[in-house]
Short mmCIF file of C-alpha atoms and ligand atoms in Angstrom, two decimals:
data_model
loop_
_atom_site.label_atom_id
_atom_site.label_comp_id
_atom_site.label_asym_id
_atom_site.label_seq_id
_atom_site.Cartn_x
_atom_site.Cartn_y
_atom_site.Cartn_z
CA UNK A 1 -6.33 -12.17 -25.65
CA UNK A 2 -7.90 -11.48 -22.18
CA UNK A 3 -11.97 -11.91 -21.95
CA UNK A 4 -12.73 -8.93 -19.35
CA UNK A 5 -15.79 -9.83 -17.49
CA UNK A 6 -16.84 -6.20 -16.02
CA UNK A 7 -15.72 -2.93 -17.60
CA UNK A 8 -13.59 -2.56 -14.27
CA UNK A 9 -10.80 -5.37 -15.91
CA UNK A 10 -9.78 -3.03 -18.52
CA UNK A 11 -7.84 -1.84 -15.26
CA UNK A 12 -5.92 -5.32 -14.73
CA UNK A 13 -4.81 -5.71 -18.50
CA UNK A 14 -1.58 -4.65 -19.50
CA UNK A 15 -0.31 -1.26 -20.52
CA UNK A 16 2.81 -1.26 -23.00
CA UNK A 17 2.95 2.60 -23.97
CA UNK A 18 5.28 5.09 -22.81
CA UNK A 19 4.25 8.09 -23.05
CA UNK A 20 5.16 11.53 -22.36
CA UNK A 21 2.23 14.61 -22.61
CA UNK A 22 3.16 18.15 -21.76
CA UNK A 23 -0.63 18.85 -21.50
CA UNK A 24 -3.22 16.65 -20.85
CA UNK A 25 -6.60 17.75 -21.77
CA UNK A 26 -8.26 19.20 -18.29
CA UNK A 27 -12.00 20.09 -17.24
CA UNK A 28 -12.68 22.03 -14.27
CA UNK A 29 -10.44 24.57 -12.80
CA UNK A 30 -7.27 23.78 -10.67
CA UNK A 31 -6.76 25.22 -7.55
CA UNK A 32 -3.89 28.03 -7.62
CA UNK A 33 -2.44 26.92 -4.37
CA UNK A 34 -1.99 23.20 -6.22
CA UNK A 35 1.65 23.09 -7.66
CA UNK A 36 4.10 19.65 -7.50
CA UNK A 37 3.95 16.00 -8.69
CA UNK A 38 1.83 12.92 -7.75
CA UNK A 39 4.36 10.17 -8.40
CA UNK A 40 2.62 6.38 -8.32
CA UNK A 41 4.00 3.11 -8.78
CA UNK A 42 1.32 -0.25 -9.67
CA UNK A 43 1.60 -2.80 -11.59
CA UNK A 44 1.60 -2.91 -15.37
CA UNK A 45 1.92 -6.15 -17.18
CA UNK A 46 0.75 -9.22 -16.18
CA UNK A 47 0.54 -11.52 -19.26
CA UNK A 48 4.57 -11.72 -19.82
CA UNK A 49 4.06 -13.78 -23.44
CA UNK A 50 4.40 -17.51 -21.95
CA UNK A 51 3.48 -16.94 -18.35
CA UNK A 52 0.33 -14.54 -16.74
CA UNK A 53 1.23 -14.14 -13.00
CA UNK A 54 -0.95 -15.23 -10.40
CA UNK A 55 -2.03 -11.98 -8.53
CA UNK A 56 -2.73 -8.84 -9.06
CA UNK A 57 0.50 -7.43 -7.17
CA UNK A 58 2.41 -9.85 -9.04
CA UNK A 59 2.52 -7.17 -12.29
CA UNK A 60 5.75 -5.61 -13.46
CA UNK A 61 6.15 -2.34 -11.95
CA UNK A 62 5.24 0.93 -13.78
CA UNK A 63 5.87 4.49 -12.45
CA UNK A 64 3.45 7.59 -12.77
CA UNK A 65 3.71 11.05 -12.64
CA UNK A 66 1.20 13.61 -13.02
CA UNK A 67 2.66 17.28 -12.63
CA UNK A 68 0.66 20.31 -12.06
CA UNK A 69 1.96 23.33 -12.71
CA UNK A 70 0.66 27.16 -13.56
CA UNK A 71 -2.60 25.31 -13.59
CA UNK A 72 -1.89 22.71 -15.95
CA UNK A 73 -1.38 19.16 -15.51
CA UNK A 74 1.70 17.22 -17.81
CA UNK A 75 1.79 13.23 -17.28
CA UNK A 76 4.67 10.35 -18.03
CA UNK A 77 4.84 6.69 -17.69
CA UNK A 78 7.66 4.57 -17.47
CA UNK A 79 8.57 0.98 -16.33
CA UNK A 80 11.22 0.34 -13.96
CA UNK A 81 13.96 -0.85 -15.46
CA UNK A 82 14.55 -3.62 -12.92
CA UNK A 83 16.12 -7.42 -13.06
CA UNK A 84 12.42 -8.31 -12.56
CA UNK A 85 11.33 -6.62 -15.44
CA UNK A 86 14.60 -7.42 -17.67
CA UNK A 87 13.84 -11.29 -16.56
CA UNK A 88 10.82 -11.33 -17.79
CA UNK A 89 11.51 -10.02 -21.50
CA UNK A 90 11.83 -14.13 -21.92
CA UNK A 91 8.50 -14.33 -21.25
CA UNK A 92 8.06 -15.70 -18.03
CA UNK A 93 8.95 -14.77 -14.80
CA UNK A 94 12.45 -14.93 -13.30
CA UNK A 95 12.02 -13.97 -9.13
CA UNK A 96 9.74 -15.23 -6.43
CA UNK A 97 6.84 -12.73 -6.55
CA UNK A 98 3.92 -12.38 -3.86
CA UNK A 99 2.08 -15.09 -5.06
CA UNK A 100 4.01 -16.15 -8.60
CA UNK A 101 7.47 -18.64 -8.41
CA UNK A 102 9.27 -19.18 -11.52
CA UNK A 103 9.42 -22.62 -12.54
CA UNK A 104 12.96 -23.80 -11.14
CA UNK A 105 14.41 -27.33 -10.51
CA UNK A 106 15.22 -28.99 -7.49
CA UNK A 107 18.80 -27.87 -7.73
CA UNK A 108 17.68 -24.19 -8.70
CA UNK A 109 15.79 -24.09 -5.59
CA UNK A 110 18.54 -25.47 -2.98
CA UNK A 111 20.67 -23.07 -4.90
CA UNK A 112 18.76 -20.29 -3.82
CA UNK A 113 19.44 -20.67 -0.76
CA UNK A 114 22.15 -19.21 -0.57
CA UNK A 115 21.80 -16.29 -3.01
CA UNK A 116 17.51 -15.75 -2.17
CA UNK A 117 17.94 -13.25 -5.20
CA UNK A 118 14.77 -11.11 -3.80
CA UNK A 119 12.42 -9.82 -6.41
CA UNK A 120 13.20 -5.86 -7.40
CA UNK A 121 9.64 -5.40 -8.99
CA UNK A 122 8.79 -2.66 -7.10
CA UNK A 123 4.93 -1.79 -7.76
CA UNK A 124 4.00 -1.04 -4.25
CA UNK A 125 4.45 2.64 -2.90
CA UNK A 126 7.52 5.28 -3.53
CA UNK A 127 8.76 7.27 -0.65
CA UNK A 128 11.24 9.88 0.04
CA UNK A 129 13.58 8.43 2.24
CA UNK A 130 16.92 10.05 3.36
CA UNK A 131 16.35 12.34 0.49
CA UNK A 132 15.90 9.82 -2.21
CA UNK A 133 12.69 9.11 -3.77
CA UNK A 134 12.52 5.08 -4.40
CA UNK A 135 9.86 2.58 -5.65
CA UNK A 136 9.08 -0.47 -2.62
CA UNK A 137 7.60 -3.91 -2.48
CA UNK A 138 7.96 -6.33 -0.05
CA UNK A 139 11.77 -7.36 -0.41
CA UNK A 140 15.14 -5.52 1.13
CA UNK A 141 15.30 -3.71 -2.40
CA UNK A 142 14.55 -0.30 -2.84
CA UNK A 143 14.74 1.04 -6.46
CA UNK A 144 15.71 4.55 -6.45
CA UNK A 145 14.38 6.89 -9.45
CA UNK A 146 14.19 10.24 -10.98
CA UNK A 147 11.45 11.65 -10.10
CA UNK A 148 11.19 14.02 -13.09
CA UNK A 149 12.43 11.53 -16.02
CA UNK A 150 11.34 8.47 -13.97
CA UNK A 151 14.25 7.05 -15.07
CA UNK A 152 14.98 4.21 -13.01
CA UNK A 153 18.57 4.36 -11.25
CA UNK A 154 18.43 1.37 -9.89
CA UNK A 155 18.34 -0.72 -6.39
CA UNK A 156 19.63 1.51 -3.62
CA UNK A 157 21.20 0.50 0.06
CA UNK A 158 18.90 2.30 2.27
CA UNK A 159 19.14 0.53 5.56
CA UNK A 160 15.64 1.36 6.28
CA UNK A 161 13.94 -0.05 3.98
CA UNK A 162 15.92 -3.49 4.49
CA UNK A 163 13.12 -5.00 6.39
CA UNK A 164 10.96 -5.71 3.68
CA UNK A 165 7.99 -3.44 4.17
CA UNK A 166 6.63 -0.99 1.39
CA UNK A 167 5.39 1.23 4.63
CA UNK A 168 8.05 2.93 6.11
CA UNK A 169 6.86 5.77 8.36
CA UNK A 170 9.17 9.09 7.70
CA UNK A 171 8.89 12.75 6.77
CA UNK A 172 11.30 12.54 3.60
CA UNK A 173 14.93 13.02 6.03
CA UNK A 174 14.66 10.18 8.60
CA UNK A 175 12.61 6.82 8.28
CA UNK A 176 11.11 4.31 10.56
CA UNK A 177 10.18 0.84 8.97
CA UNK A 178 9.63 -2.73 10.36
CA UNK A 179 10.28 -6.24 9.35
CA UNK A 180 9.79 -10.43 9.45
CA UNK A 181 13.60 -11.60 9.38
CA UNK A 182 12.81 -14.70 7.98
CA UNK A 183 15.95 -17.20 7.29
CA UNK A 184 17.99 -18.30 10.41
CA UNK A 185 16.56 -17.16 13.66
CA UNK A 186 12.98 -15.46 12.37
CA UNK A 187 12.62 -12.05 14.57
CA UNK A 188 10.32 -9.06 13.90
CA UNK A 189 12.78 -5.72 13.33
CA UNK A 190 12.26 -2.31 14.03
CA UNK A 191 14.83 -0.30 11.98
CA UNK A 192 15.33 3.43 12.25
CA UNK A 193 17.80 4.99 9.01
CA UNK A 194 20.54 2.87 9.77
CA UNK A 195 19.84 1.30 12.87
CA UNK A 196 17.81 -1.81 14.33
CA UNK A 197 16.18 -0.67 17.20
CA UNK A 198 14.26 -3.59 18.18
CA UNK A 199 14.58 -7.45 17.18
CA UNK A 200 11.92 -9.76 18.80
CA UNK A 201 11.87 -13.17 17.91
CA UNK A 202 8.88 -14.95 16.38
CA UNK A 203 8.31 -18.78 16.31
CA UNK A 204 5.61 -18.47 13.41
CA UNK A 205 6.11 -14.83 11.42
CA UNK A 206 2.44 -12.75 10.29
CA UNK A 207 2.30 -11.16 6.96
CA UNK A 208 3.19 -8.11 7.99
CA UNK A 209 1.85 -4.71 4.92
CA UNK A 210 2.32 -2.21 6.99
CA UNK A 211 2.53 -1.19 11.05
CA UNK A 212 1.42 1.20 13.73
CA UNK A 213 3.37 4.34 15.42
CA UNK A 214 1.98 6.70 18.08
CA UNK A 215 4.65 9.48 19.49
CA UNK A 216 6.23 6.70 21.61
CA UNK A 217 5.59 3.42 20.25
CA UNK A 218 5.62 1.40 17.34
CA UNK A 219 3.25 -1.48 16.82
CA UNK A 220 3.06 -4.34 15.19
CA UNK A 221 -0.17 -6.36 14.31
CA UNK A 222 0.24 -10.13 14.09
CA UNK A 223 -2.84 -11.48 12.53
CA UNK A 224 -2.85 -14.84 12.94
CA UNK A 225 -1.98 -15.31 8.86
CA UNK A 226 1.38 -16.76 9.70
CA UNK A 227 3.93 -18.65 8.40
CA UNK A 228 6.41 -21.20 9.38
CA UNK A 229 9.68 -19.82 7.46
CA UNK A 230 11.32 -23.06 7.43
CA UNK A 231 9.04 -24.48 4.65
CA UNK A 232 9.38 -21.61 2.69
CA UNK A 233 12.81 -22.13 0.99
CA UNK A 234 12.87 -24.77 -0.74
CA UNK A 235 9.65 -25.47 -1.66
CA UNK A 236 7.98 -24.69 -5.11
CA UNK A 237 4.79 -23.29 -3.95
CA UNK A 238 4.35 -19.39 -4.43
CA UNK A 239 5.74 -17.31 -0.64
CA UNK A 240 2.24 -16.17 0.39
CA UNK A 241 0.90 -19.22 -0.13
CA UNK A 242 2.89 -20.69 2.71
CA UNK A 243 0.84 -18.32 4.98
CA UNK A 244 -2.07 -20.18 6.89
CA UNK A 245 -5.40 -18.16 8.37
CA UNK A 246 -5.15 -19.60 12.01
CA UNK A 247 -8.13 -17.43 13.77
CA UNK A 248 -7.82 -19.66 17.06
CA UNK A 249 -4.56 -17.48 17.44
CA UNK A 250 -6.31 -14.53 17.78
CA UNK A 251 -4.24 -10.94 16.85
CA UNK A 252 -1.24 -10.06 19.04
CA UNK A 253 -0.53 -5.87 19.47
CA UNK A 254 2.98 -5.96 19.93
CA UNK A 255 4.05 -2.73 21.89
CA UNK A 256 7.91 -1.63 21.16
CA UNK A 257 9.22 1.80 22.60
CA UNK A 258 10.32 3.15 19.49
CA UNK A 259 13.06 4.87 20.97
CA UNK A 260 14.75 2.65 23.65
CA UNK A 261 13.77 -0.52 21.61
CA UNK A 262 12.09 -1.64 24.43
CA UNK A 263 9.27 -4.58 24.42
CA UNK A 264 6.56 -3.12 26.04
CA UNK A 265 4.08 -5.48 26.03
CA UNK A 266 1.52 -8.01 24.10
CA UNK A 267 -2.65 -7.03 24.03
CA UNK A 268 -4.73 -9.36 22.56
CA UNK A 269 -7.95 -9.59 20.25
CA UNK A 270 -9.85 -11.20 18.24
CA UNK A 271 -8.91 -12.31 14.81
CA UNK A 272 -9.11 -10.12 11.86
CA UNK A 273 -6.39 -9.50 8.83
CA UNK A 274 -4.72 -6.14 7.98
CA UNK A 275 -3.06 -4.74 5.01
CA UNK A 276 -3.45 -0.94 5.81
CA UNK A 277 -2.73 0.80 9.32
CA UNK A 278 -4.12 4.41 9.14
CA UNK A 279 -2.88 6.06 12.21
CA UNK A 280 -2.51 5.90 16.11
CA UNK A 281 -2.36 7.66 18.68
CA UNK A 282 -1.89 7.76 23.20
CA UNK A 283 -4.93 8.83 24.57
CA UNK A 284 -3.93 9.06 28.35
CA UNK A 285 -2.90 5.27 29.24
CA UNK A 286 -4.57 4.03 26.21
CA UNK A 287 -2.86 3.55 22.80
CA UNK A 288 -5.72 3.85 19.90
CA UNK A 289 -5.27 2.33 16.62
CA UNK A 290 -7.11 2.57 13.82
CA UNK A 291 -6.84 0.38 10.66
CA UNK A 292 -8.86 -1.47 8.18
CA UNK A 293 -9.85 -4.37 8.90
CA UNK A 294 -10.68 -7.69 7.23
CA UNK A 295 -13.12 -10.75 8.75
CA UNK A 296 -10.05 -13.03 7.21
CA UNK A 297 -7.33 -13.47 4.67
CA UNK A 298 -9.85 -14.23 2.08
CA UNK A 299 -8.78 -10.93 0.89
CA UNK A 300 -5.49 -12.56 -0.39
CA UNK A 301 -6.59 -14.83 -2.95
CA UNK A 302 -9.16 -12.93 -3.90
CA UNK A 303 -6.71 -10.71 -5.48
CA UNK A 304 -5.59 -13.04 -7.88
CA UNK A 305 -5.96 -12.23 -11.47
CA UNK A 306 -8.15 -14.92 -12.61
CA UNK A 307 -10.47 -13.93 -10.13
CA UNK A 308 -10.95 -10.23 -10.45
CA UNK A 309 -10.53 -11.00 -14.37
CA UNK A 310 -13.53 -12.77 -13.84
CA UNK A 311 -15.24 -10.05 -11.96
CA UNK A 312 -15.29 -11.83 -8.62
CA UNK A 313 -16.12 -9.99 -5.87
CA UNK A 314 -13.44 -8.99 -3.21
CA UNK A 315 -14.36 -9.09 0.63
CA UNK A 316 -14.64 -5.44 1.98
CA UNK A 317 -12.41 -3.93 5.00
CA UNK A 318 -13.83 -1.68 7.43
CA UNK A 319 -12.54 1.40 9.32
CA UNK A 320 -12.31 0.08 12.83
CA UNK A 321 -10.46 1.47 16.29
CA UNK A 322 -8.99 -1.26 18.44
CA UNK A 323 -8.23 0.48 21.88
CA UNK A 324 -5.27 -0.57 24.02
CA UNK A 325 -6.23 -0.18 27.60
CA UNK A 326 -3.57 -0.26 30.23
CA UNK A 327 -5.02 -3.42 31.81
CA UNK A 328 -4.75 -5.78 28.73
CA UNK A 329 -8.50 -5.31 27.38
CA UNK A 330 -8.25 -4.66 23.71
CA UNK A 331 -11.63 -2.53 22.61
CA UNK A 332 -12.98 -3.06 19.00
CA UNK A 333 -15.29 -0.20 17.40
CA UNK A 334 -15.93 -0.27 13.82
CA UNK A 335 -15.74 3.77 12.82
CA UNK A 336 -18.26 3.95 9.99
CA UNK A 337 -20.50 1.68 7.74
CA UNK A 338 -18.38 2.54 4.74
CA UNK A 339 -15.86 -0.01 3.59
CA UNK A 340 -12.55 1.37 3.27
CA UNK A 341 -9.14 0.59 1.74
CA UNK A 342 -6.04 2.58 0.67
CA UNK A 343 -6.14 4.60 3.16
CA UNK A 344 -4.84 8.61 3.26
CA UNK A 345 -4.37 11.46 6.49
CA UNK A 346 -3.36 14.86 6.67
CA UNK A 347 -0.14 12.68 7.30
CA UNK A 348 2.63 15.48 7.75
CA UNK A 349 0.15 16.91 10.57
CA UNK A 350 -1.80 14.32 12.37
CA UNK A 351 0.04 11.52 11.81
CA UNK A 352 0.85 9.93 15.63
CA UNK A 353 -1.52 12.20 17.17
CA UNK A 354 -5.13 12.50 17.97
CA UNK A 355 -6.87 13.44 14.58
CA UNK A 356 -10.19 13.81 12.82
CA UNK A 357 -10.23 12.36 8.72
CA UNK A 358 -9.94 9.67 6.85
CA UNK A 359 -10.34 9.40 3.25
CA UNK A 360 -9.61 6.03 0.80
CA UNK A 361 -11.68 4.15 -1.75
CA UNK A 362 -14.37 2.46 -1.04
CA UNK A 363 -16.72 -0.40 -2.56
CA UNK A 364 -20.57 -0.18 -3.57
CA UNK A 365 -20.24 -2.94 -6.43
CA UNK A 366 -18.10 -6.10 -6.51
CA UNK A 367 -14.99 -3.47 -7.42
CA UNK A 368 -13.49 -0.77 -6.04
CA UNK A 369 -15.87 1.96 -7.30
CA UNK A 370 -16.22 5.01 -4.65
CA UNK A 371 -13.87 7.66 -2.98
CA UNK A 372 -15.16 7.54 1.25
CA UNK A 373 -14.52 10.19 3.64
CA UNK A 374 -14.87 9.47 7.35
CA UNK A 375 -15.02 11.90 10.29
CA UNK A 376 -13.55 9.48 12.98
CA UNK A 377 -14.63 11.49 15.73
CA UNK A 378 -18.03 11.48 14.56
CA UNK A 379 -18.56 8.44 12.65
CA UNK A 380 -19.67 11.10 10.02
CA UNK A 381 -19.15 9.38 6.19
CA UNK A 382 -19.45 11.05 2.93
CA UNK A 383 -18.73 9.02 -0.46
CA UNK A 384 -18.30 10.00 -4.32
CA UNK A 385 -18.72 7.96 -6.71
CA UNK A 386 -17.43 7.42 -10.28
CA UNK A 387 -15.52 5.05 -12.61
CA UNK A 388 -13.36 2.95 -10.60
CA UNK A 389 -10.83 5.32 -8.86
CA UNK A 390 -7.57 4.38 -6.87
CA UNK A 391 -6.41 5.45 -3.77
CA UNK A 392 -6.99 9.45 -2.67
CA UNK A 393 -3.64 10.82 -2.18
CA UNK A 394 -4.48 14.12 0.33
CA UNK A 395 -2.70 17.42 -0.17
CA UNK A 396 -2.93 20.23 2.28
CA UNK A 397 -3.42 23.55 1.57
CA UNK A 398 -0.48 25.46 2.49
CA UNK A 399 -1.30 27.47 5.60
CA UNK A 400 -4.89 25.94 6.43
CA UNK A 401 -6.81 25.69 10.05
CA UNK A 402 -8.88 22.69 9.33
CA UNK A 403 -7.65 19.19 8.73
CA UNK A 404 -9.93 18.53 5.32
CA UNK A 405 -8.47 22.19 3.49
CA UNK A 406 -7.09 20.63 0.84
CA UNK A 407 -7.82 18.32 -2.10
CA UNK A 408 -7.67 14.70 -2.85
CA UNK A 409 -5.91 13.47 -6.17
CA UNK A 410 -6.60 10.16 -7.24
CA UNK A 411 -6.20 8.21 -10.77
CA UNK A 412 -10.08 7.35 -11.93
CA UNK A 413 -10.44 4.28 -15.05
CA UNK A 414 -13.23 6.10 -16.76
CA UNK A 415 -14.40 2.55 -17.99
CA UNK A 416 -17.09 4.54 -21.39
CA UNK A 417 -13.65 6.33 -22.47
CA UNK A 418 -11.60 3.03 -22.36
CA UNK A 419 -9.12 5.48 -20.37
CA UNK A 420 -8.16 6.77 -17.41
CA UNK A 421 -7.57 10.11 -15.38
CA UNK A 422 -6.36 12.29 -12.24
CA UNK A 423 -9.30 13.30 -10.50
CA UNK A 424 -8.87 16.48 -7.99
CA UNK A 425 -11.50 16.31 -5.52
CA UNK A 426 -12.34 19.10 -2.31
CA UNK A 427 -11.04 16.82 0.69
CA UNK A 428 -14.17 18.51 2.47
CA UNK A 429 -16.92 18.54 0.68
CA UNK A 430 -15.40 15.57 -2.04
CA UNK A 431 -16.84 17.89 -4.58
CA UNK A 432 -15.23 17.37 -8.38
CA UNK A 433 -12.87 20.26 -9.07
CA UNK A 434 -11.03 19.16 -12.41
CA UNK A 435 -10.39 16.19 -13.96
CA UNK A 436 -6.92 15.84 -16.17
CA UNK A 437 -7.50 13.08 -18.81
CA UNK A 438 -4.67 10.34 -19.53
CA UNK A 439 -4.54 8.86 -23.00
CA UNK A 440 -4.11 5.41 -21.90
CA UNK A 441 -5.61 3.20 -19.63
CA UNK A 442 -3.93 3.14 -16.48
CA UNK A 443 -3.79 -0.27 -14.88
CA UNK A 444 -4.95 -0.10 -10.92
CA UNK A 445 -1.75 0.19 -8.88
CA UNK A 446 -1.79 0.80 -5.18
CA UNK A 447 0.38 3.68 -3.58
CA UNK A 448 1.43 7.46 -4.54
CA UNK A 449 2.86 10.27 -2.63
CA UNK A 450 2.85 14.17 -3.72
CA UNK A 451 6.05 15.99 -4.00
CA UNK A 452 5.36 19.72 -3.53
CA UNK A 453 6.85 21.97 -6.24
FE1 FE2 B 1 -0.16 -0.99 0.83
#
């Protein structure tokens, strides 16, 4: 039995049930416009019987899907069905995870080499991509799924999503991704559907979460949290643990014209880490990015289970805009006071262009405990705060003028009800409209996306 430290662990202990409600119990009032599904993926279980993974992201993959409908809101879980999660009905865990390896033997691990047998456990996002929805992590396999049933139909070949990244930039036909080729000659990819655009090799690869993309370029931010991908292999340490923090390297803004494939060019800053680009844009000569950012890659171990179990506090990112000026200077601006994580944007409308809101969660305690809005053209920050919620997922009113006409849906541990819920929040005013109450706990997971009925 797990000892939870804070009332926010009940969110990192597993959840078994699957469940299926055609009503949950709602307060508030829906808005009418409001009708589709928020599909999530997160982790689920940790403790596998005779081995607990190492990290948070390590879990075994759950999906979510809240429906609203006719002003109601019906709710299903279900875990994918994945050689990840089959592996693990021994008890212990059968693929190189983030930061777990199973135990293996010197043979098992030269072996590997030749058959790497990536990890399927696909708790990091979902995306529509080339008209499939499918569940990513950090590995060439995409696990496609019904969206209704969430039946899982398991790992599909979308070219795409073969460099490894659970960010793909898209609009549900076509899809833009990046990724660290790691074995042979290491290179950074830029693949568009079926096609590598770009391949620049790298001596020592970054973690790379996620990437940049204004109208004409894609870019890539190497931290200096690198890697060299020959010692990765064969050892029998965990693959992020290979990654060293080497801030004398400073950050590198790789520049590729994402549609001739072209290397534009390298700025370079100071050192900070990055899971989470938020958008970008060309402002004359100048490329703006915007991100948040980390001091270090403290962040990464202090994910691991044992240490949010404990109710150790995780270092905060920021908001910040790192501008690209056509003479090499890189400009650093930190956008608002607010730490801010799991970022969301009016993404079908702003995204590569000049825009004005941010929203994601944000931290006043040692957890994740507040829902932040930021006006990045004013610095302008307004917070709510209750339970521990999860990431903000932004929906649009259909037809609206301003950029914030909409509402904000995010999954809320209610830590006095033992339980968790979807929360629909005014994206302007981040005023409570209704709350939709889940049964169950529901472990914190990471990334959703809202299918419009
Ligand atoms: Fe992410």
């Amino acid at each position: 039995m797990v000892t939870l430290a804070t009332d926010a662990t009940l969110g990192l202990t597993n959840l078994d049930d699957e469940i299926t409600v055609d009503e949950l119990e709602l307060e508030g009032e829906l808005p009418q416009w409001l009708g589709g599904s928020l599909l999530r993926t997160g982790p689920a279980r940790w403790d596998l019987g005779e081995q607990t993974v190492n990290h948070w992201f390590d879990g075994l993959a759950m999906l979510h899907r809240f429906t609203i409908d006719g002003g109601r809101v019906s709710y299903a879980n279900r875990f994918l069905r994945t050689k990840a999660f089959e592996g693990a009905k021994d008890g212990t865990v059968s693929y190189r995870e983030f930061a777990t390896d199973p135990c293996r033997s010197a043979f098992q691990r030269v072996a590997s080499l030749f058959d790497p047998g990536s990890t399927d456990n696909a708790n990091v996002n979902v995306a529509k991509i080339m008209g499939k929805w499918v569940a990513l992590t950090e590995t060439p396999l995409a696990v496609a799924f019904d969206p209704e049933t969430l039946a899982t139909l398991g790992v599909t070949k979308i070219p795409a999503t073969t460099g490894g990244l659970a960010h793909p930039h898209g609009d549900g036909a076509k899809a833009m991704s990046m990724g660290v080729h790691m074995t042979g000659r290491p290179a950074y990819r830029l693949i568009e559907d079926d096609r590598v655009v770009a391949k620049l090799p790298v001596r020592r690869p970054a973690y790379i979460h996620s990437f940049a993309m204004t109208e004409r370029y894609a870019v890539l931010i190497e931290h200096p949290y690198t890697v060299n991908p020959i010692s990765i292999p064969l050892s029998n340490k965990p693959f992020i643990e290979h990654f060293e923090w080497r801030p004398q390297d400073g950050t590198r803004f790789v520049v590729i014209d994402r549609h001739s494939g072209r290397h534009v060019g390298d700025w370079r800053g100071d050192p900070f880490f990055v899971f989470h680009n938020v958008n970008a844009f060309e402002d004359g000569e100048d490329i703006v990015i915007d991100l948040c950012a980390y001091e270090n890659a403290e962040i990464v171990p202090a994910l691991g289970l044992a240490r949010l179990r404990a109710g150790e506090p995780i270092p905060k990112a920021y908001l910040e805009r790192f501008r690209l000026r056509a003479g090499g200077a890189v400009e650093r601006t930190r956008l608002s006071e607010e730490s801010l994580e799991l970022p969301r944007i009016d993404y079908g409308r702003v995204n590569t262009k000049p825009y004005r809101y941010v929203w994601g969660t944000g931290a006043h305690s040692d957890f994740v405990d507040t829902i932040v809005k930021v006006d990045v053209t004013t610095g302008e920050t307004r917070t709510w705060s209750d339970g521990y919620p999860g990431e903000p997922v932004y929906v649009g009113r259909p037809g609206r003028d301003e950029e914030d006409d909409g509402v904000l849906l995010s999954v809320v541990l209610e830590p006095e009800r033992g339980a968790s819920s979807m929360v629909v929040l005014d994206a302007a005013t981040l005023t409570e409209l209704a709350r939709a109450r889940v049964p169950h706990h529901i472990p914190f997971g990471f990334h959703g996306q809202f299918s419009r009925a």
